[in-house]
XYZ file of C-alpha atoms in Angstrom:
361
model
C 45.769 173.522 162.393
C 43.946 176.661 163.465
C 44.316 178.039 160.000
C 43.413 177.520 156.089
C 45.209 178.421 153.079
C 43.269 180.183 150.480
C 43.515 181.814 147.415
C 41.836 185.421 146.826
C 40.684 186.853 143.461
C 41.845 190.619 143.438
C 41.731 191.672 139.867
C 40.699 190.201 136.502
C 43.513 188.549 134.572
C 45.576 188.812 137.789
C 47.184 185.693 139.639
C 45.019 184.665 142.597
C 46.754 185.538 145.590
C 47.597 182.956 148.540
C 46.393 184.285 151.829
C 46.523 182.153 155.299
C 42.394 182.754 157.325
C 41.770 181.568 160.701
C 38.971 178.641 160.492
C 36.088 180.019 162.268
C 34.090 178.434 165.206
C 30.717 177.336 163.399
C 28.198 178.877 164.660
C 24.652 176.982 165.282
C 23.480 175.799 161.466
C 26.892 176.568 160.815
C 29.136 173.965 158.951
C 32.916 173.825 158.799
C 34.057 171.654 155.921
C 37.584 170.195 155.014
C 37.244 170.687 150.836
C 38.558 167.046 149.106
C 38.040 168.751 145.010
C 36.811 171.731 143.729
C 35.956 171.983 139.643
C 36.743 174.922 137.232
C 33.479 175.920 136.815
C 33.193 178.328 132.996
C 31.703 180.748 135.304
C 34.692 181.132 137.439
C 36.876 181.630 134.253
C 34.327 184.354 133.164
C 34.789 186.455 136.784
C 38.475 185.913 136.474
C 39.000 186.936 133.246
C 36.330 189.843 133.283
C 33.734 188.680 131.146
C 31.603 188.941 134.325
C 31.995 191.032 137.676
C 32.649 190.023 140.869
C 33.024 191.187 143.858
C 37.157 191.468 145.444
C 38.666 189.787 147.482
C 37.050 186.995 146.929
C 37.895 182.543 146.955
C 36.509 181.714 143.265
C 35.400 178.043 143.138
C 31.936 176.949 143.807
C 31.684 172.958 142.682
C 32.725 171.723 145.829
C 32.914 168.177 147.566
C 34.764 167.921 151.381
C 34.597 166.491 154.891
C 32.737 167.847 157.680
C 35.303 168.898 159.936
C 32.761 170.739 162.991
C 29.089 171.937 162.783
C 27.004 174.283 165.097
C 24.893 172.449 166.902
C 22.591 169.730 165.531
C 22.692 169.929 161.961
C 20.984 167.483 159.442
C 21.382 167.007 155.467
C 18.602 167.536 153.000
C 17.587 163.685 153.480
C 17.016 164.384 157.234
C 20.498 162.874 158.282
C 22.014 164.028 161.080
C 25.678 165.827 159.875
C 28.532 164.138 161.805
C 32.439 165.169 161.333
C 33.655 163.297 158.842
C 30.838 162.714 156.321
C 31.502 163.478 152.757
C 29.000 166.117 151.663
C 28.158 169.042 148.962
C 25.802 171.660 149.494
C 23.768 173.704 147.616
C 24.813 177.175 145.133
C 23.342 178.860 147.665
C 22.250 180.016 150.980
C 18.745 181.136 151.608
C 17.088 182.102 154.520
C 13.670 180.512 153.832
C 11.518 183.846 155.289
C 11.498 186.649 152.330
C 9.055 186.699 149.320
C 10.592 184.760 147.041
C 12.094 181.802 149.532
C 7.789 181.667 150.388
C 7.616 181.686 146.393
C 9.582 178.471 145.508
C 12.265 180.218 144.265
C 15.007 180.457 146.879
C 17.487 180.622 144.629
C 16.913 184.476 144.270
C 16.495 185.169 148.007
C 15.992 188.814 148.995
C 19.478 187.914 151.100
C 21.019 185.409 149.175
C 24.779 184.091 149.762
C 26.356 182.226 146.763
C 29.358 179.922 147.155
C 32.146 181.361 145.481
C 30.697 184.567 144.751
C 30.669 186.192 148.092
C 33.551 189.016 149.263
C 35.727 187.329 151.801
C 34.923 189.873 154.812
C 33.495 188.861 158.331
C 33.081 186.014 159.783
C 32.235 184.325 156.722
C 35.372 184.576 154.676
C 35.616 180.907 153.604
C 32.613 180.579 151.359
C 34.241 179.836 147.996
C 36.042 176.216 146.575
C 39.753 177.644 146.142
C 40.729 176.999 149.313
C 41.410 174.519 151.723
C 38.099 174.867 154.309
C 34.422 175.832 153.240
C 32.638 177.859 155.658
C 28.413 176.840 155.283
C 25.757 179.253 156.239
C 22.934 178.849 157.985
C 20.001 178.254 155.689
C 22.324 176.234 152.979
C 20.767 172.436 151.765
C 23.753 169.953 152.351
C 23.749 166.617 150.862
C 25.697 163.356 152.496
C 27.342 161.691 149.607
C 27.731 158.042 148.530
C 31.555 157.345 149.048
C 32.121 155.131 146.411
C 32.158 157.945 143.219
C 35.106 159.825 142.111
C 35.261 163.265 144.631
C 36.238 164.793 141.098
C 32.907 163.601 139.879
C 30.781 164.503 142.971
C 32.179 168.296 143.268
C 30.485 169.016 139.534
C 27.125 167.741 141.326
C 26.148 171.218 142.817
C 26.055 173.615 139.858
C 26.088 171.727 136.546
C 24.066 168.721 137.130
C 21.741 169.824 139.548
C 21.160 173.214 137.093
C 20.460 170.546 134.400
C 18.331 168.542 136.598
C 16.027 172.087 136.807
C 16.021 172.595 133.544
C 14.321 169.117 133.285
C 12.119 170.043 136.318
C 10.574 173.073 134.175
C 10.749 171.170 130.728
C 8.210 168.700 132.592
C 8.309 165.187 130.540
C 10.881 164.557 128.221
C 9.517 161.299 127.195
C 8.437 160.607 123.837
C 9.629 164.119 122.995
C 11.812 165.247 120.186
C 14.476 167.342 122.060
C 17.364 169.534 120.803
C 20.196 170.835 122.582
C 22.423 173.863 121.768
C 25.795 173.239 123.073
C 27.786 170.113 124.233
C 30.028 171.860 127.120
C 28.982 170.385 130.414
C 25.340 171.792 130.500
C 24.526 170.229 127.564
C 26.259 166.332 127.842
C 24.400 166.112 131.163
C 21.224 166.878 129.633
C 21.921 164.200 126.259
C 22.145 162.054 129.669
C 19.601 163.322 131.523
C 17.073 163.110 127.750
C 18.220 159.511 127.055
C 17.725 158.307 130.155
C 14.150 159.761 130.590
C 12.726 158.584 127.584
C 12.990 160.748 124.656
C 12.231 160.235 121.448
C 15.331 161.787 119.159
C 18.054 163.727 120.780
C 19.835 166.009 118.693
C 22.596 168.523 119.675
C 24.304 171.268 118.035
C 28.103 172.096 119.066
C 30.550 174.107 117.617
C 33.681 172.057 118.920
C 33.999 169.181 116.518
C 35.288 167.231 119.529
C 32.757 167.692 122.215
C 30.438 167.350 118.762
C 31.508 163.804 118.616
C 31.826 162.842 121.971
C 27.880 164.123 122.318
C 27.296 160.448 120.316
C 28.422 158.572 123.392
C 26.369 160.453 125.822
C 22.785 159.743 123.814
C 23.044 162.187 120.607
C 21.076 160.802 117.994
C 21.954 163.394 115.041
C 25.212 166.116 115.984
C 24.983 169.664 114.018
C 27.798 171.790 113.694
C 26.563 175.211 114.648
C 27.709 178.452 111.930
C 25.532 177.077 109.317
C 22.435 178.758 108.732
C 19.437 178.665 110.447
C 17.314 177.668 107.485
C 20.155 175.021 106.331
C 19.656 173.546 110.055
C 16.157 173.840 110.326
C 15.758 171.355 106.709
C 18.418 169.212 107.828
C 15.889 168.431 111.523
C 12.887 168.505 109.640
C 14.637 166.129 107.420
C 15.570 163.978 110.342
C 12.442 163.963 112.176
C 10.811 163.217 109.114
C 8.399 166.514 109.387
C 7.866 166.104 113.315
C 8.541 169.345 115.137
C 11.095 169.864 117.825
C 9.306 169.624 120.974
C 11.806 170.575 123.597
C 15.093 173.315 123.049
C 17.903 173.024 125.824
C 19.869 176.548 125.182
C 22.844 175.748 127.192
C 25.540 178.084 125.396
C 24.519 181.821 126.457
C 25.766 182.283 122.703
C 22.917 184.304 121.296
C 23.444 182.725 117.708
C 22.516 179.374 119.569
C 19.174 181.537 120.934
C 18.249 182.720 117.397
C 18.576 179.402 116.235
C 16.262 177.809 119.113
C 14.087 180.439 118.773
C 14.127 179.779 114.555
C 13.735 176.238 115.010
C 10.927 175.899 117.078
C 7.586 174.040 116.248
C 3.760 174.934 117.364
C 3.892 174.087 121.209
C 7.794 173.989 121.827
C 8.974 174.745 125.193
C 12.661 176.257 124.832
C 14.879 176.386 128.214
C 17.858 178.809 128.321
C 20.482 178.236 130.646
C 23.683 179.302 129.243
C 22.988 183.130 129.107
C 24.561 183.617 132.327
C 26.903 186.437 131.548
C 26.293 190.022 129.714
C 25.041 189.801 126.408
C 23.544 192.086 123.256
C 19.918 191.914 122.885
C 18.119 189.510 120.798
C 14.755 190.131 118.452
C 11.869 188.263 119.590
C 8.584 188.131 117.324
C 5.786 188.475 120.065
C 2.622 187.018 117.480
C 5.177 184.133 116.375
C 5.202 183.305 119.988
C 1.700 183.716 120.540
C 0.483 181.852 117.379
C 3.069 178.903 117.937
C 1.974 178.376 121.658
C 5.451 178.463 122.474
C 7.539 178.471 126.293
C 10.158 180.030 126.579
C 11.530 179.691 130.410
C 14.415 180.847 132.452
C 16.464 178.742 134.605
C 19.500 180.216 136.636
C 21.072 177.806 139.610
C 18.092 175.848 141.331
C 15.646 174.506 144.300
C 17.370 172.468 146.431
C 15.499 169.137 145.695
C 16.808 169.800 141.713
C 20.178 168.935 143.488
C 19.047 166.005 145.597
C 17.704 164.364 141.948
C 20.976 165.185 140.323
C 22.343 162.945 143.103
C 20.338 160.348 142.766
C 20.302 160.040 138.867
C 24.651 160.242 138.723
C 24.963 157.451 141.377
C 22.478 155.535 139.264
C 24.105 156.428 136.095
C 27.426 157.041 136.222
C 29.207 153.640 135.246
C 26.898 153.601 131.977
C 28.640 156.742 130.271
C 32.169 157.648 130.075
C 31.836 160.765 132.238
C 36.155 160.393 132.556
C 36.249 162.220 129.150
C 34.288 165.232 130.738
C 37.289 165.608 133.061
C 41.032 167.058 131.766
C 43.799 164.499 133.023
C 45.674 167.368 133.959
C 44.894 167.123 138.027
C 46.353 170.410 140.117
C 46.587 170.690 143.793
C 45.391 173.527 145.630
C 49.021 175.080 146.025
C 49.140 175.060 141.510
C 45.727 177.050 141.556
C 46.937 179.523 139.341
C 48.507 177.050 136.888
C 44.832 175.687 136.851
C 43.048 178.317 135.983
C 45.738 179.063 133.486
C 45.131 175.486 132.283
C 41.516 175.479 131.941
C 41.469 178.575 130.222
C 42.411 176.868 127.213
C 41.911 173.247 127.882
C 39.162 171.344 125.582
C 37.837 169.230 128.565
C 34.738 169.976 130.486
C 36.184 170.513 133.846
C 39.840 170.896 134.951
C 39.992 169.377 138.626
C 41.475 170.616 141.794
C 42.619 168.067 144.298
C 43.032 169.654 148.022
């Protein structure tokens, strides 16, 4: 087969569109991959409804697992594995080229030339670059990871955005252990860092959560105390004191982007807190910030959006060592869609309750 069926994103609120692309000869650090899954990510649903823009066309879908089908040359994984046709791999968010400022800075995820899986206009010779489709295209200057083969592929395509950008977020929390922690939100962000908190060694884990169902499925995934978020700030703020019998919250996860759930991290927060926002990855109204509350308090407040590559190679290692201890089937909607029902879904996840809606290819 000389070429792969995709499906390009035109217009917001508009069915994607199939669309036949010749698979490309990989170039050298070039990867050609067969995709096995690709996850809904939230973040697709935002560009496809509008909430956030993208660019057009475009293959949507960046939480990928698949087969190496060819690669350029000599190519090895992030372990220093040599990449052979046929291994089962994911890669990283996104391809950086390891030269400019900010690659020389630590943070390659905001390369001055960045290229982000399932974000990129399908143009070139790189058209294949996003999940909803039936080949991946790697660049050059993109961390791929060889994969254990004995973890669901539905469970392994969710490990290169949402569990590796948790596995940051821990990276610039520094140590969890010991620590009081709160997290706002229990969509997929914020179960894998209940996970990521228990296992590490904190002291009480509570979550606030909005959807009484993901509220009391947080109790399975290391919740100690689960807050319904609406109430009040100062009516939530008693009810932690209360809990952690006047200790102070030492660590806030913001994992929402809703900017109720910032206020309320930002309310909540004791002398020395560190809060970590994640969720705000989408266009938002401002939010009022007291600067000598901030300075007074010793407080953090830190950024994370996507990740270093090695935050990906520790989300790998902590899911194959913790995956049978946690019901992580209950993240996933049973509803399973092959890549020819794409449009049914995104249709599907759009109103499902689960944490991911998978898509088997």
């Amino acid at each position: 087969m000389n070429e792969a069926n995709s499906w390009l994103f035109y217009e917001p609120g508009k069915q994607l569109v199939q669309q036949k692309l010749n698979l490309p000869k990989p170039g050298v650090g070039e990867v050609l991959v067969k995709n096995t899954a690709c996850t809904i990510c939230k973040s697709d649903l935002h560009t496809f409804t509008g909430a956030r823009s993208g660019p057009v066309p475009s293959i949507l879908g960046h939480e990928i697992v698949g087969n190496i089908v060819e690669t350029g040359g000599q190519v090895f994984d992030y372990f220093g594995e040599l990449l052979r046709p046929g291994d089962l791999v994911t890669w990283s968010l996104v391809a950086s080229c390891g030269k400019c400022r900010n690659c020389k800075n630590g943070i390659p995820q905001k390369c001055l030339s960045l290229k982000k899986y399932g974000h990129e206009k399908t143009e070139g010779h790189f058209q294949l670059t996003g999940g909803f489709a039936s080949h991946t295209h790697l660049y050059p200057g993109t961390a791929i990871y060889k994969l254990p083969d004995n973890l669901p592929v539905s469970l392994l395509a969710s490990l290169n955005c949402s569990w590796a950008t948790v596995a940051a977020a821990l990276r610039l929390a520094g140590d969890v252990k010991g620590k009081n922690v709160l997290v706002t939100g229990a969509g997929m962000l914020g179960i894998i860092t209940l996970m990521m908190c228990k296992e590490y060694g904190a002291k009480q884990i509570l979550v606030i959560e909005k959807n009484t169902d993901r509220l009391k499925l947080a109790g399975e995934f290391g919740a100690d105390l689960f807050l319904p978020s609406g109430s009040e700030s100062n009516e939530v703020k008693k009810e932690i004191i209360e809990f952690l019998d006047g200790e102070p919250v030492d660590l806030i996860f913001e994992m929402t982007g809703s900017n109720q759930a910032v206020k309320l991290g930002l309310d909540v927060a004791g002398v020395g807190s560190v809060i970590i926002m994640a969720g705000s990855v989408f266009p938002t109204e401002d939010v009022q910030i007291n600067p000598e509350r901030i300075v007074r308090n010793l407080l953090q407040i830190k950024g994370v959006h996507n990740y270093i590559p090695g935050d990906l190679a520790s989300a790998i290692h902590f899911m194959h060592r913790i995956y049978s201890r946690y019901p992580l089937e209950k993240l996933f909607d049973f509803h399973v869609f092959r890549l020819e029902k794409i449009n049914e879904g995104v249709s599907h996840a759009l109103t499902s309750s689960k944490h991911r809606v998978v898509i088997k290819i």
